[in-house]
XYZ file of C-alpha atoms in Angstrom:
389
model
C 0.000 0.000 0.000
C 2.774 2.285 1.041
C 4.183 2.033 -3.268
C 0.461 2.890 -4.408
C 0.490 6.116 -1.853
C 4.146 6.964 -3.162
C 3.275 6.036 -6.822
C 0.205 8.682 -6.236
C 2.670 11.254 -4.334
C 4.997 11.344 -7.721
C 2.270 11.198 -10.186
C 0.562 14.263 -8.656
C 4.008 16.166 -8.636
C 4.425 15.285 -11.705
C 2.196 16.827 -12.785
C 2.163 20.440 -10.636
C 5.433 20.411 -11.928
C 5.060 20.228 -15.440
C 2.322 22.773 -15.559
C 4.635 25.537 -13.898
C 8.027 24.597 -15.521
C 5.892 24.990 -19.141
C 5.766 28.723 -18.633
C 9.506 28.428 -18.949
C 9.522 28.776 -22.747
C 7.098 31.558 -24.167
C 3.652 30.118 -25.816
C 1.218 31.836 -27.689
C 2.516 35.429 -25.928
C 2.509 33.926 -22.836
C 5.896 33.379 -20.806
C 6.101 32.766 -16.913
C 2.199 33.497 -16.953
C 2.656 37.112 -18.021
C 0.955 38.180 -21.515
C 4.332 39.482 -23.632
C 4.703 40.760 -27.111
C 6.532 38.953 -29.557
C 9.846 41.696 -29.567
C 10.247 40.374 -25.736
C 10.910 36.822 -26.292
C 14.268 37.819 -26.967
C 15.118 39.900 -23.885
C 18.135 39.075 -22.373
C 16.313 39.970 -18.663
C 13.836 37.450 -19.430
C 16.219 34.597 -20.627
C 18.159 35.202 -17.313
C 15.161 34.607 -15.591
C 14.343 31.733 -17.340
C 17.636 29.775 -16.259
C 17.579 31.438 -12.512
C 13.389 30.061 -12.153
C 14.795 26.891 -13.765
C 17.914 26.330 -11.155
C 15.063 27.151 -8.099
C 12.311 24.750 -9.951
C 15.230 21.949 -9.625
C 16.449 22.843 -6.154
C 12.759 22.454 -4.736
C 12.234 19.807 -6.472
C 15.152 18.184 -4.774
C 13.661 18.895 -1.497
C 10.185 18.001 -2.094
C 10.794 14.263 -3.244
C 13.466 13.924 -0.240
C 10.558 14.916 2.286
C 8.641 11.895 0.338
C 11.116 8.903 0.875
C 9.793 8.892 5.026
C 6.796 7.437 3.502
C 8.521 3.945 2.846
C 9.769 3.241 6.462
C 5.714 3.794 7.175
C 4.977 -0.508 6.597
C 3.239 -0.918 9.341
C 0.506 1.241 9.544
C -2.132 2.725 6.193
C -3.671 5.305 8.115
C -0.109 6.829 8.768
C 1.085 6.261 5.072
C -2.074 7.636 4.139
C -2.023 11.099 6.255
C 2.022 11.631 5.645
C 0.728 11.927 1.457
C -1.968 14.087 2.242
C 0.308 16.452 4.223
C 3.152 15.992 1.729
C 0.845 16.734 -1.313
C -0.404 19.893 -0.317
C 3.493 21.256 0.912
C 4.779 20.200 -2.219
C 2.279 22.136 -3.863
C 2.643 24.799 -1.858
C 6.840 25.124 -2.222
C 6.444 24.697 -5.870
C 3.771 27.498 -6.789
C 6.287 29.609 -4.696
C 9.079 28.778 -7.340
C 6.204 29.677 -9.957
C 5.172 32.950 -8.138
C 8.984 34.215 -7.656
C 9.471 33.770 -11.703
C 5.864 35.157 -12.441
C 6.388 38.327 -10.141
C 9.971 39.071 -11.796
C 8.119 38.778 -15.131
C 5.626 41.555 -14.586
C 8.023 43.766 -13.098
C 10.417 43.354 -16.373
C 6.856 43.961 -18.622
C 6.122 47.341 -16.395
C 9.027 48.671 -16.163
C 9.713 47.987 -20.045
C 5.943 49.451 -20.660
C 5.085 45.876 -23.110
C 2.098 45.737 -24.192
C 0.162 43.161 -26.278
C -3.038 42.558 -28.347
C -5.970 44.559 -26.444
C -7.953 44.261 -23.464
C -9.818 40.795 -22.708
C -13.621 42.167 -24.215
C -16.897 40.456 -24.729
C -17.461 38.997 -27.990
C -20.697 38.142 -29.711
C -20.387 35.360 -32.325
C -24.544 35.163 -33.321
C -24.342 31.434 -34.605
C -21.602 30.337 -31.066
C -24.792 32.232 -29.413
C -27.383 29.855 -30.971
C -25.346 26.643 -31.271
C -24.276 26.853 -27.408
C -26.869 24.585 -26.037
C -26.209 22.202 -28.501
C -22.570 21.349 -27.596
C -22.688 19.869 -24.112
C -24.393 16.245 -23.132
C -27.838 16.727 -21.156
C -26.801 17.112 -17.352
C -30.192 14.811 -17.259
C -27.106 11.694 -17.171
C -26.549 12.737 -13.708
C -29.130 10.563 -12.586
C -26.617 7.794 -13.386
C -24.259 8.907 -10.749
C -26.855 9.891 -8.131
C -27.816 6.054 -8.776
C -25.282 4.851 -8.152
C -23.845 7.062 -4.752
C -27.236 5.684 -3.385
C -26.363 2.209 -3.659
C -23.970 2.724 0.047
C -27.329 3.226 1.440
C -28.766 0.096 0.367
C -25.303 -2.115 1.245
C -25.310 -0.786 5.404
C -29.224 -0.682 6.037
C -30.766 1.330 8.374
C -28.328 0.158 10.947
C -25.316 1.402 9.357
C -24.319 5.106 9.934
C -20.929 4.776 8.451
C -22.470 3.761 5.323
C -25.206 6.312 5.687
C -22.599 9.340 5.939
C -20.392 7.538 2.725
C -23.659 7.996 0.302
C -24.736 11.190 1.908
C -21.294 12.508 0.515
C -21.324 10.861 -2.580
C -24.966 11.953 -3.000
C -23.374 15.642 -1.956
C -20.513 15.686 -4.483
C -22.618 14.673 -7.518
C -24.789 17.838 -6.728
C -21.989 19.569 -6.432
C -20.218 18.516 -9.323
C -23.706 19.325 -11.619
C -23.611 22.951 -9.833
C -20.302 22.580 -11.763
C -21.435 21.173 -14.988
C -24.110 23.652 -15.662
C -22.038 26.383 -14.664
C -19.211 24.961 -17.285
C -22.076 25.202 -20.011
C -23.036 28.813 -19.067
C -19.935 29.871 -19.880
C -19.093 32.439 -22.723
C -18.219 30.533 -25.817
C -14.537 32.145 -26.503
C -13.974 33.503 -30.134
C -10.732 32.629 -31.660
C -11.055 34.274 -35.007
C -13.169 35.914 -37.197
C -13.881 32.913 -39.141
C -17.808 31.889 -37.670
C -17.462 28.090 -38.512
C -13.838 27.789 -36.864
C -15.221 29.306 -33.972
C -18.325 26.801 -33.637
C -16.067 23.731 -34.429
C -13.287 24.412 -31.644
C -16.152 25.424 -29.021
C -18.197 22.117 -30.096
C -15.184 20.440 -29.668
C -14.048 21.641 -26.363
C -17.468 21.542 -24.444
C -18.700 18.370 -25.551
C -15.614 16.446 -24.657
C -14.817 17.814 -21.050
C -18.445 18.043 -20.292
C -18.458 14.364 -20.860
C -15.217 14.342 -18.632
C -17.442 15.778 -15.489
C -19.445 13.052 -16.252
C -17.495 10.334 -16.335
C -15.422 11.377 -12.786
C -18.646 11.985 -10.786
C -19.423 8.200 -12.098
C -15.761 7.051 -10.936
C -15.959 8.998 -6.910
C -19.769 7.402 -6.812
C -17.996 3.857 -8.379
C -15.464 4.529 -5.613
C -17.771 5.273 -2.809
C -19.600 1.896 -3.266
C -16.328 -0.012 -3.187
C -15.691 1.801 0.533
C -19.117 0.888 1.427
C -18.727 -2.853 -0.003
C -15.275 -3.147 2.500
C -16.779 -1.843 5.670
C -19.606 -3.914 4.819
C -17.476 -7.163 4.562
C -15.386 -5.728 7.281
C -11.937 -5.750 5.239
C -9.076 -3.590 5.770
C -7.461 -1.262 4.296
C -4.380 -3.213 2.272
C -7.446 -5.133 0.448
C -7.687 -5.069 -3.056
C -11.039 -3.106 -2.881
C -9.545 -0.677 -1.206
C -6.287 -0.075 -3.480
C -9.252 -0.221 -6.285
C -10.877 2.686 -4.160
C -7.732 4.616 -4.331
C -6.975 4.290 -7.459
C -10.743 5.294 -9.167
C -10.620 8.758 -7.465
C -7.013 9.478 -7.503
C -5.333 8.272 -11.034
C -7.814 7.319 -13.236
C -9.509 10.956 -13.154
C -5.845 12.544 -14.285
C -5.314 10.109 -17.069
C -8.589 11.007 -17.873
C -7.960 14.676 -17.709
C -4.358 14.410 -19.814
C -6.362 12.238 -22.608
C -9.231 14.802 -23.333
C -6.850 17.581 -22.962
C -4.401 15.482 -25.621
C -7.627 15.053 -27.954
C -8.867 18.427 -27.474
C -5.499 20.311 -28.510
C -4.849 17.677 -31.497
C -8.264 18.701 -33.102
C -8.394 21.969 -32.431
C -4.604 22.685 -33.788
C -5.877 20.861 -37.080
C -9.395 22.878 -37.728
C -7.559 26.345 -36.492
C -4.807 25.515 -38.703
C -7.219 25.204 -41.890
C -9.262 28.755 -41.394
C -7.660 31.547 -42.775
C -9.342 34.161 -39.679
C -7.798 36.597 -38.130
C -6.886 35.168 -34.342
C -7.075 37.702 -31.329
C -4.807 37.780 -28.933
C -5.546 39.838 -25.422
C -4.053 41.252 -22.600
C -5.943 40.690 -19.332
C -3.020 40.331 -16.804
C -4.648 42.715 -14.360
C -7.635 40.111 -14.236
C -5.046 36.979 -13.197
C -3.950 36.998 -9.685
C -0.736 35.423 -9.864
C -1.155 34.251 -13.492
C -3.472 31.397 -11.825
C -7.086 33.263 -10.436
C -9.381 35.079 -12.337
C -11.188 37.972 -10.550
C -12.727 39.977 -12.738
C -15.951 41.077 -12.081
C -16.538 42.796 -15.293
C -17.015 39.142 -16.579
C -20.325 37.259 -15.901
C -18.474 34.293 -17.379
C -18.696 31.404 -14.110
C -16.168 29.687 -15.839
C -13.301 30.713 -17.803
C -10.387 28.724 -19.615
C -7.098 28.136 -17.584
C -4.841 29.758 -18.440
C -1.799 27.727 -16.614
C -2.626 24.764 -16.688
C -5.625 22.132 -18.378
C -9.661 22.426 -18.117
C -11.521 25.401 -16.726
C -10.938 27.372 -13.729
C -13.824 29.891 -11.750
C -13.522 33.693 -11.706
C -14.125 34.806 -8.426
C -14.925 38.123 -9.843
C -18.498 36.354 -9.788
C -20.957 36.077 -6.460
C -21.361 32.252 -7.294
C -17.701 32.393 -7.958
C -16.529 33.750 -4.731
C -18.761 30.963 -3.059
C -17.915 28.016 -4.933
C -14.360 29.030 -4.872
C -14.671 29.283 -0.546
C -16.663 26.133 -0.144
C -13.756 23.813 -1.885
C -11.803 25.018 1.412
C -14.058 23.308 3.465
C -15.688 20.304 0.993
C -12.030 19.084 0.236
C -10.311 18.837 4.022
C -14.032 17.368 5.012
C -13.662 14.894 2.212
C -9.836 14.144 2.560
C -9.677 13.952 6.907
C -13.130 11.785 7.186
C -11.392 9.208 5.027
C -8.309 9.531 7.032
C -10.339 9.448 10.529
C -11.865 6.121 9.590
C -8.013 4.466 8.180
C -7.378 5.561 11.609
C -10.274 4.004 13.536
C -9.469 1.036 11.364
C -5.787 0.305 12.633
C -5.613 1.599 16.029
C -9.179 0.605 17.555
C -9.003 -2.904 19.343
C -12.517 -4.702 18.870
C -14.196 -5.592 21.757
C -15.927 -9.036 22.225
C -18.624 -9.926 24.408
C -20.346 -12.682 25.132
C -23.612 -12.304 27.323
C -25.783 -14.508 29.183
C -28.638 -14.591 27.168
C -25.869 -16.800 24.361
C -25.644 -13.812 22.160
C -22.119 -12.271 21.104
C -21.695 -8.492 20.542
C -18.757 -6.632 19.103
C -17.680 -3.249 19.860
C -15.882 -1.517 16.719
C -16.230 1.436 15.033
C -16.268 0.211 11.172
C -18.180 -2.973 11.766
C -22.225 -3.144 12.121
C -22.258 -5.212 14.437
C -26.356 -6.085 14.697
C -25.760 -7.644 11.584
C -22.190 -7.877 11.464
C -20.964 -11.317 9.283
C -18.186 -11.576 11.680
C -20.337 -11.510 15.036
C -22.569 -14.530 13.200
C -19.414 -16.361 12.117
C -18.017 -16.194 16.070
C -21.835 -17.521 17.325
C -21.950 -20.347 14.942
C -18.707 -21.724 16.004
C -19.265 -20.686 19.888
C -22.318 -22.592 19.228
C -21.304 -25.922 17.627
C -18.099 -26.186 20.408
């Protein structure tokens, strides 16, 4: 179990780093998350940068996957293994968006004080056929009832009886509304206008809402897939090194990223090919003072929910919004929830000692947090044999 955590660990940083250490070389007027013109690719201030950010990017990297190698001496317990990658997850990603930040900052100071300028400012665009074709380009958010489904089924494993079953489809049942608050607020967004060419501009939007709006889809399924497998083990009262468990893991942790990397593959392949057969002009903006960091987008000027990344793959919110602002608070408090309940109950798992009983009126009872035990398999196993002996 302790490989699959560490295997995890390195795919996620992987990936953080990849994103930040590809604003290293300019692309499409972007360099270090800063909107440049084309004379400034050449600056000599910049290309410093580039190899000073690229030295730091190494150096924490260094230290980052030494804090990691702890987690293999941690054989003995999940629960520990388990907490020690949470913890070294979100400090990794904290050192390395400082490494990002440093370069970024330096960046914008070399574009102010150098008075760059490109493209205009980010403005609302009407295309009138995007307009009319819009609700045509995502699936019907009426599939959700397939996940709901399915989240419902932890209900139906634990019975009435069960409250740790209860509480695991009550938040599976919580994230798939959460994640179609999500969904329709992907498909309100502002279809973006690449050129003046009306049928490019309806084929690349097509193209990129109907594939990662069938992306939600498909990772709501996997976290509902995932809570029924965590209902199934407590149910047959496994623990956590079983194979449903590592299956668990797996659904909610690496299949939704090589899910993410293959739509984001797909959706850049076609889109390079149609762009690169209109003949439209393409427009290029400059909305740095709407990107905190290069990362958030706050501008309130914008009614857009959504907005395209632009560090990074998918969609990100603009806080600029009211809905934005809460959506964007509530992941504080939905993730840790999420991430220390499942932690809590590796815990309970490992270090509880079960209690058994037997009373006088022949019946056996045992005390332990992740097992039902009024109609616990294990408690009838025990009585049968305490009952033929």
């Amino acid at each position: 179990m302790q490989i699959l955590f560490l295997l995890i660990g390195l795919l996620i940083f992987t990936i953080i780093l990849a994103t930040y250490v590809s604003q290293l070389k300019p692309r499409e007027y972007l360099w270090f998350g800063v909107s440049l013109p084309p004379e400034a690719m050449e600056d000599e201030e910049l290309t410093r940068l580039r190899v000073t950010s690229k030295k730091r990017f190494v150096a924490y990297s260094m230290w980052v996957l030494l804090a990691l190698l702890p987690l293999l001496f941690l054989t003995k317990y999940v629960s520990l293994s388990y907490i020690y990658t949470m913890v070294w997850v979100a400090v990794m990603m904290y050192v390395l968006r400082i490494a990002f930040l440093k370069a970024h900052r330096a960046a914008k100071e070399i574009k102010v004080r150098n008075g760059w300028f490109v493209g205009e400012k980010r403005v609302v665009r009407v295309d009138t056929k995007l307009s009319l074709l819009k609700e045509r380009m995502m699936i019907s958010p009426f599939w959700f009832i397939v996940p709901a489904l399915i989240g419902a089924v932890p209900f139906m494993i634990g019975g009435q009886g069960d409250g740790d079953n209860r509480v695991i489809g009550a938040v599976a049942l919580a994230t798939v509304a959460l994640m179609l608050g999500v969904f329709r607020a992907f498909g309100k967004m502002k279809p973006k206008v690449y050129s003046v060419d009306s049928e490019v501009n309806v084929k690349l939007n097509r193209i990129n809402q109907s594939y990662w709006s069938l992306l939600w889809l498909v990772l709501i399924i996997l976290n509902s897939v995932s809570a029924v497998l965590l209902a199934y083990a407590l149910q047959r009262e496994v623990f956590p090194e079983n194979a449903l468990w590592i299956a668990g893991v797996l659904i909610v942790s690496v299949l939704p990223v090589v899910g993410i990397l293959l739509v984001h593959h797909k959706v850049q392949t076609l889109s390079a090919d149609i762009a690169g057969q209109g003949e439209g002009k393409v427009f290029v903006t400059d909305d740095d003072e709407y990107w905190i960091n290069g990362t958030t987008y706050n501008n309130p000027s914008d009614s857009s929910l959504m907005v395209p990344k632009r560090i990074g793959i998918g969609t990100t919110i603009n806080i600029g919004t009211k809905a934005g602002k809460s959506i964007y608070r509530s992941l504080f408090v939905f993730l840790p929830v999420v991430l220390i309940g499942a932690g809590w109950m590796t815990v309970q798992a490992e270090f509880t000692t079960p209690h058994l009983a037997l009373k006088g009126n022949g019946q056996v009872s045992i005390e332990y947090p992740l097992y039902n035990t009024k109609e616990s398999s294990q408690t009838k196993r025990i009585f049968a044999d305490l009952q033929q002996r």
